[in-house]
mmCIF file of C-alpha atoms in Angstrom:
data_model
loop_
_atom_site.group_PDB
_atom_site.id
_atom_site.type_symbol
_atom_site.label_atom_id
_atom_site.label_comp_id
_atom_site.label_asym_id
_atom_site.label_seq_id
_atom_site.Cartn_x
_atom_site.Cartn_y
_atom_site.Cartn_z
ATOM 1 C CA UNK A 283 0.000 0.000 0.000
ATOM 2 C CA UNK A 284 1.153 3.267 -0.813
ATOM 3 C CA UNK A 285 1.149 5.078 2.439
ATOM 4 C CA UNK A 286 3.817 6.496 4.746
ATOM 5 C CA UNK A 287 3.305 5.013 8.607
ATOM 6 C CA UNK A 288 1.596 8.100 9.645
ATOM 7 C CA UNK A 289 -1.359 7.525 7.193
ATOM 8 C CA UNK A 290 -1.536 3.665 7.921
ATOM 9 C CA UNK A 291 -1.963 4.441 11.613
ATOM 10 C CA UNK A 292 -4.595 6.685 10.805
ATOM 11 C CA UNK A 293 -6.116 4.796 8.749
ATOM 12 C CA UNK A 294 -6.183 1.460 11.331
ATOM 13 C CA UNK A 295 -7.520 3.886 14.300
ATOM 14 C CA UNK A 296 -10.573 5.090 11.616
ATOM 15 C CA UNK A 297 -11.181 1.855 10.920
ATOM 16 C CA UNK A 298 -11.718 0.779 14.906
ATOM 17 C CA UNK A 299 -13.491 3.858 15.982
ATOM 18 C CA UNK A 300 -16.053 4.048 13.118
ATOM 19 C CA UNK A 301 -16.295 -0.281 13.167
ATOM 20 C CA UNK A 302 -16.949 0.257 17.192
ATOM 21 C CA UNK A 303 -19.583 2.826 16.077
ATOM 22 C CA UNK A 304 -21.287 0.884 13.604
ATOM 23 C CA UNK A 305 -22.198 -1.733 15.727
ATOM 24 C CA UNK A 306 -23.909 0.786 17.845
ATOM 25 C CA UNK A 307 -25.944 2.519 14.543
ATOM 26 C CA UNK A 308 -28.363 0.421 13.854
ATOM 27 C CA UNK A 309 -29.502 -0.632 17.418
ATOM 28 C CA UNK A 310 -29.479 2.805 18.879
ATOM 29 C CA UNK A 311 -32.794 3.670 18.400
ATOM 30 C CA UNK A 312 -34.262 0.411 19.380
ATOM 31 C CA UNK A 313 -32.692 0.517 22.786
ATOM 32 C CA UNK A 314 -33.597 4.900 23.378
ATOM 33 C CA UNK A 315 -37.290 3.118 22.692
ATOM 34 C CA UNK A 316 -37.322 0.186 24.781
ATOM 35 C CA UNK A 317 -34.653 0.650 27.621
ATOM 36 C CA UNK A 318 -34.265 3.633 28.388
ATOM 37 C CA UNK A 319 -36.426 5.314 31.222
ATOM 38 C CA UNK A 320 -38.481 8.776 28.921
ATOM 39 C CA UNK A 321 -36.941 7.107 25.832
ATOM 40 C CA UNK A 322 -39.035 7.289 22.475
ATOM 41 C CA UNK A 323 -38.720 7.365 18.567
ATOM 42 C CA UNK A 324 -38.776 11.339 19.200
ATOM 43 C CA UNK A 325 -36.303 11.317 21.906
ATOM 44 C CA UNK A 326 -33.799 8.848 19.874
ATOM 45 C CA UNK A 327 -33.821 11.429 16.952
ATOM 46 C CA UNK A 328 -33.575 14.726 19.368
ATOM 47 C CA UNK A 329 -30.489 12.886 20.953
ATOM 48 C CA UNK A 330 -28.936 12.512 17.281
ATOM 49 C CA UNK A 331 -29.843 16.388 16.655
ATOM 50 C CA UNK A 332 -27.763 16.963 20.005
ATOM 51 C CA UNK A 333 -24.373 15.153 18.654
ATOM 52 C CA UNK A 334 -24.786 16.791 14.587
ATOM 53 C CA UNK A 335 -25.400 20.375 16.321
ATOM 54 C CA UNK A 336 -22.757 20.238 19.595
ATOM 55 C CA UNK A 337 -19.686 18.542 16.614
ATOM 56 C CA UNK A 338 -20.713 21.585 14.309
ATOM 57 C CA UNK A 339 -20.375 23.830 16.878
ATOM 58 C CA UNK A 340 -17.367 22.685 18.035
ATOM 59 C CA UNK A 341 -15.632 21.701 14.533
ATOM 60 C CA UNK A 342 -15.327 24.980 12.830
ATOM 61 C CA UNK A 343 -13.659 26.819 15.025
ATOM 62 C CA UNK A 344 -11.186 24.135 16.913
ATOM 63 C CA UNK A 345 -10.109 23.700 13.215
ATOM 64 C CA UNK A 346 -9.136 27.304 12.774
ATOM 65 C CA UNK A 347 -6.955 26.637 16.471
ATOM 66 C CA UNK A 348 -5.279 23.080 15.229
ATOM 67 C CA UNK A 349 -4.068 24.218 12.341
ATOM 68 C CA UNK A 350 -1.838 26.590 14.642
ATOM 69 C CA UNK A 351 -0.755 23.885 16.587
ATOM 70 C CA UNK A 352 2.474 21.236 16.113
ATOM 71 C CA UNK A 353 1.342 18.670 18.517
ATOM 72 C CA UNK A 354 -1.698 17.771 17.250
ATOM 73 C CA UNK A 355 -1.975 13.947 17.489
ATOM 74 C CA UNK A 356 -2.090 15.032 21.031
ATOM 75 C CA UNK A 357 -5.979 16.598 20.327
ATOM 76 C CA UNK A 358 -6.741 13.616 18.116
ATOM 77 C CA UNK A 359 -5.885 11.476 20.716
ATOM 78 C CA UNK A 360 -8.421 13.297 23.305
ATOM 79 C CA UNK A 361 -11.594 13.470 21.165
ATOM 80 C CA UNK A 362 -10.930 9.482 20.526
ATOM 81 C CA UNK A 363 -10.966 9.227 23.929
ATOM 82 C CA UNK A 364 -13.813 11.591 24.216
ATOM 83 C CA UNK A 365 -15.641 9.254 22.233
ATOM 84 C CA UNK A 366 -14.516 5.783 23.616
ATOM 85 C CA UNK A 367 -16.718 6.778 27.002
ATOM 86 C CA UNK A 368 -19.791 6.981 25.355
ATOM 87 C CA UNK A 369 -20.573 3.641 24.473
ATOM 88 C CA UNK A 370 -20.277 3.730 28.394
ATOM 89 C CA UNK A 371 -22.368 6.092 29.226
ATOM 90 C CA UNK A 372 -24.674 4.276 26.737
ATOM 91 C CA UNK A 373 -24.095 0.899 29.261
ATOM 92 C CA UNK A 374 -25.053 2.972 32.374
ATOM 93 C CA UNK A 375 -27.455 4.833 31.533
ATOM 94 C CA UNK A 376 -31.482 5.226 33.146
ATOM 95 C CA UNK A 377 -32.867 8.340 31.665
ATOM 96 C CA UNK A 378 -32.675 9.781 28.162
ATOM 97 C CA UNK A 379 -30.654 13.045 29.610
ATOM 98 C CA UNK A 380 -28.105 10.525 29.848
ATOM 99 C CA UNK A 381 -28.120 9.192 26.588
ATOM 100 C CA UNK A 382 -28.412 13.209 25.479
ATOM 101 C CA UNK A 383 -25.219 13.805 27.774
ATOM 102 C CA UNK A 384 -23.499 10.954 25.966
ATOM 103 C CA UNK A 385 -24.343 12.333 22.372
ATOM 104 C CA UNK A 386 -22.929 15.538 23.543
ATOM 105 C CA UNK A 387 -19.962 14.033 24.449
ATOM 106 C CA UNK A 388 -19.851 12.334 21.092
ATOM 107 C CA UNK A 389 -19.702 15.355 19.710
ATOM 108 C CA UNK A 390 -17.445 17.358 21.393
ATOM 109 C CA UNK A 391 -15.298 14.196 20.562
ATOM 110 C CA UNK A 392 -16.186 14.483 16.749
ATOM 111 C CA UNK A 393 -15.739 17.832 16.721
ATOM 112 C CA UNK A 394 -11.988 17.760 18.212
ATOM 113 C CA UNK A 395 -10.990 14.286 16.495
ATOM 114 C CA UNK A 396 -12.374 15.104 12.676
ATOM 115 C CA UNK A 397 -10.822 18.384 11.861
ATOM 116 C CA UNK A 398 -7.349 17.245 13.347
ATOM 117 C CA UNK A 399 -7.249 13.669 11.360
ATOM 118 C CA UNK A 400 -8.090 15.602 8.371
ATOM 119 C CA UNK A 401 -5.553 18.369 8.303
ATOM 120 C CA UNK A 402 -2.691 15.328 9.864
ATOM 121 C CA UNK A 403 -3.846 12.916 6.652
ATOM 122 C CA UNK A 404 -4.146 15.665 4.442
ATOM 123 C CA UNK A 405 -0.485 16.892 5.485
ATOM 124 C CA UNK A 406 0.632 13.266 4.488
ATOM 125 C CA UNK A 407 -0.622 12.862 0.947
ATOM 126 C CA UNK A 408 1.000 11.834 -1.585
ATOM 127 C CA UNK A 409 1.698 14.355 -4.690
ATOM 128 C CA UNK A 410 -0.301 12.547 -7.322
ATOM 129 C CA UNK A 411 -1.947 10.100 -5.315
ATOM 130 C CA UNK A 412 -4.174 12.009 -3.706
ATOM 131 C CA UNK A 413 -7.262 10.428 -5.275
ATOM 132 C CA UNK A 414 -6.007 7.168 -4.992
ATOM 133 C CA UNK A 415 -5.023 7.305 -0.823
ATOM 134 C CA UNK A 416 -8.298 9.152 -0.523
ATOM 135 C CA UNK A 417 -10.210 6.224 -2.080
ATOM 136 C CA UNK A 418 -8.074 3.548 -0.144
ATOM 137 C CA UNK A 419 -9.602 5.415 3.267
ATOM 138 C CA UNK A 420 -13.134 5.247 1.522
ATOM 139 C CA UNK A 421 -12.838 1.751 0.665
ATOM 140 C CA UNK A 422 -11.335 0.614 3.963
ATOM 141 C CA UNK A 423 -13.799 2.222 6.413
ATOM 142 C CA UNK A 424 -16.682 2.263 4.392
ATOM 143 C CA UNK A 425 -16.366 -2.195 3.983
ATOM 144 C CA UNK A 426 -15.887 -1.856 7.839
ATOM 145 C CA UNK A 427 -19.020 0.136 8.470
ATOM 146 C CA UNK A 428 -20.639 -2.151 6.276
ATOM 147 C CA UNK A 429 -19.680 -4.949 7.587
ATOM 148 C CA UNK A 430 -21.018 -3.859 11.344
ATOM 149 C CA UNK A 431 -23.735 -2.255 10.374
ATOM 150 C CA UNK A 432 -25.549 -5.914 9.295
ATOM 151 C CA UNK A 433 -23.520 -7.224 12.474
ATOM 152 C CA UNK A 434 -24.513 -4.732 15.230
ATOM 153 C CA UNK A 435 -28.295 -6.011 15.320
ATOM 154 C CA UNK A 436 -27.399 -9.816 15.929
ATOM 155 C CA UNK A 437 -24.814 -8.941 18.116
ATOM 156 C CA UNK A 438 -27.207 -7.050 20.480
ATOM 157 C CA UNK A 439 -30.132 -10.224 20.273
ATOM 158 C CA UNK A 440 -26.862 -12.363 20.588
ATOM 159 C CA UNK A 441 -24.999 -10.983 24.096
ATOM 160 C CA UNK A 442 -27.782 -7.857 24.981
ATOM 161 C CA UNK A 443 -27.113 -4.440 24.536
ATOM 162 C CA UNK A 444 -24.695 -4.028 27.323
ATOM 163 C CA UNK A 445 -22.102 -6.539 25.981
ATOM 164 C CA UNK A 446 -22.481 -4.614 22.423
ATOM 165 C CA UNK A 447 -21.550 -1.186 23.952
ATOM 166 C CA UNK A 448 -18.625 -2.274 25.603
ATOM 167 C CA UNK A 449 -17.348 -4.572 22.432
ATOM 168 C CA UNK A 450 -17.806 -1.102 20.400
ATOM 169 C CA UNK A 451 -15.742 0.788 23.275
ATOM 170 C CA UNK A 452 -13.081 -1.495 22.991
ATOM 171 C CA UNK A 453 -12.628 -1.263 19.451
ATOM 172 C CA UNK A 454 -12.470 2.969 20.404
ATOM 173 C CA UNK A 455 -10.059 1.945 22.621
ATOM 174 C CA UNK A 456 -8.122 -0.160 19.728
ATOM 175 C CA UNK A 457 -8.459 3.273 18.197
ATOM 176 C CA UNK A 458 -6.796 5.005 20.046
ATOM 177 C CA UNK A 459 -3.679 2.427 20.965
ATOM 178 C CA UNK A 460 -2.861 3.153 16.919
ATOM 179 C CA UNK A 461 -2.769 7.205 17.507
ATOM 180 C CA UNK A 462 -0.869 6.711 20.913
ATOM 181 C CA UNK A 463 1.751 4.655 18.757
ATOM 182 C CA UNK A 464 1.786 7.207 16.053
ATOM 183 C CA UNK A 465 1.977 9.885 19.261
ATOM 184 C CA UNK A 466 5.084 8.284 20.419
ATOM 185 C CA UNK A 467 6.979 7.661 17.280
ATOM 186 C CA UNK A 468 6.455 11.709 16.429
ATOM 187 C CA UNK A 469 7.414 12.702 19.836
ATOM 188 C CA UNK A 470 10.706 10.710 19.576
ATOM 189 C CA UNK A 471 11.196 12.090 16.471
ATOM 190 C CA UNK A 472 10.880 15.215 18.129
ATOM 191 C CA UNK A 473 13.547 14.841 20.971
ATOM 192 C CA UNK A 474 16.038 12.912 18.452
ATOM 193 C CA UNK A 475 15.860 16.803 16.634
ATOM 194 C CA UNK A 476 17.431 18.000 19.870
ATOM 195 C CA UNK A 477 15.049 21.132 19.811
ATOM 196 C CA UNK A 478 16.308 22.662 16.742
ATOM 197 C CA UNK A 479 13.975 25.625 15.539
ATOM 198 C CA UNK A 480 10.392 25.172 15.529
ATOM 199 C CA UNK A 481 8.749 21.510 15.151
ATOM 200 C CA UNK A 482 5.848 21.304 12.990
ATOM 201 C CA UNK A 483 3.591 18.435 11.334
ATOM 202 C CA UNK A 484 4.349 17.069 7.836
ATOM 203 C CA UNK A 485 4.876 14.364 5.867
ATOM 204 C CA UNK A 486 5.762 11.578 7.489
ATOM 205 C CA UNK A 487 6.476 12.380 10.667
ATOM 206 C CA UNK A 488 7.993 15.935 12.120
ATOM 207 C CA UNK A 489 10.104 18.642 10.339
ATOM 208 C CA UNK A 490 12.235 21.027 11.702
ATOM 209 C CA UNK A 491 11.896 24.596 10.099
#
């Protein structure tokens, strides 16, 4: 495959966090309805409103700030992890505020993690195969998605709902073992530069301008 290690470690933590969340898709609903204390069809689509709006909200202008910063697997990193504790709020919850609270969270998540992998994959693009590496990350996520989506709902009759939360928050957590590798081989980069001028993301690794 023609990707640098950077992109491949992005690309494996994708693939976790959005295969942990597509296990969770197509039961959500169901289980706002059925077991969740003020839960309803109307409630289960209000708490979807509440993640769309807060990672809008929250996307645009944390964007604008990353692109400023050098260390920015660092804010990838938290929004993962932002994300990973929903499918256990999800597992504790007894009211719908919680499951609004946890769709909140999921957002704020979103809305730190998805500007940050996009301007640290874009920075690692290959002249002339942009198209290409773009279509690789389509292909690769979009078969996992796929793949849980049809899985999610016989999971959940299979081991409950419970047991399916916590299987998607340890693929999150899978997630986020890739970035912290990626985290660690930049910041050793880093100190093997010896703090000469200003560090900054690109390519395949750090630079030193």
């Amino acid at each position: 495959m023609m990707m640098n290690r950077t992109m491949k470690l992005l690309l494996l933590s994708d693939i976790f966090v959005l295969t942990g969340f597509g296990l969770i898709q197509p039961i959500l609903a169901i289980y706002i309805d059925g077991g969740v204390s003020g839960g309803s069809m109307l409630s289960a689509g209000i708490a979807s409103a509440l993640f769309m709006l807060t990672k809008s909200l929250v996307q645009l202008p944390f964007g604008k700030y990353v692109d400023s910063q050098s260390r920015k697997t660092q804010w990838l990193i938290l929004g993962t992890l932002l994300m990973t504790l929903v499918p256990v709020i999800y597992v504790t919850a007894n009211s719908i505020y919680q499951i609004y609270l946890a769709e909140i969270v999921y957002g704020l998540g979103s809305g730190l993690a998805y500007p940050t992998w996009l301007g640290l994959w874009s920075a690692n693009l290959e002249k002339g195969k942009e198209s290409f590496q773009w279509s690789v990350y389509s292909t690769s996520t979009g078969i996992g998605t796929a793949a849980t989506g049809a899985l999610g709902a016989a999971v959940a009759s299979l081991i409950g709902f419970s047991a399916t939360f916590l299987l998607a928050g340890s693929l999150c957590l899978l997630g986020c073992a890739a970035l912290l590798l990626m985290e660690r081989r930049d910041a050793r980069a880093a100190k093997s530069l010896g703090g000469e001028g200003r560090l900054r993301k690109s390519g395949d690794g750090v630079r030193c301008f």
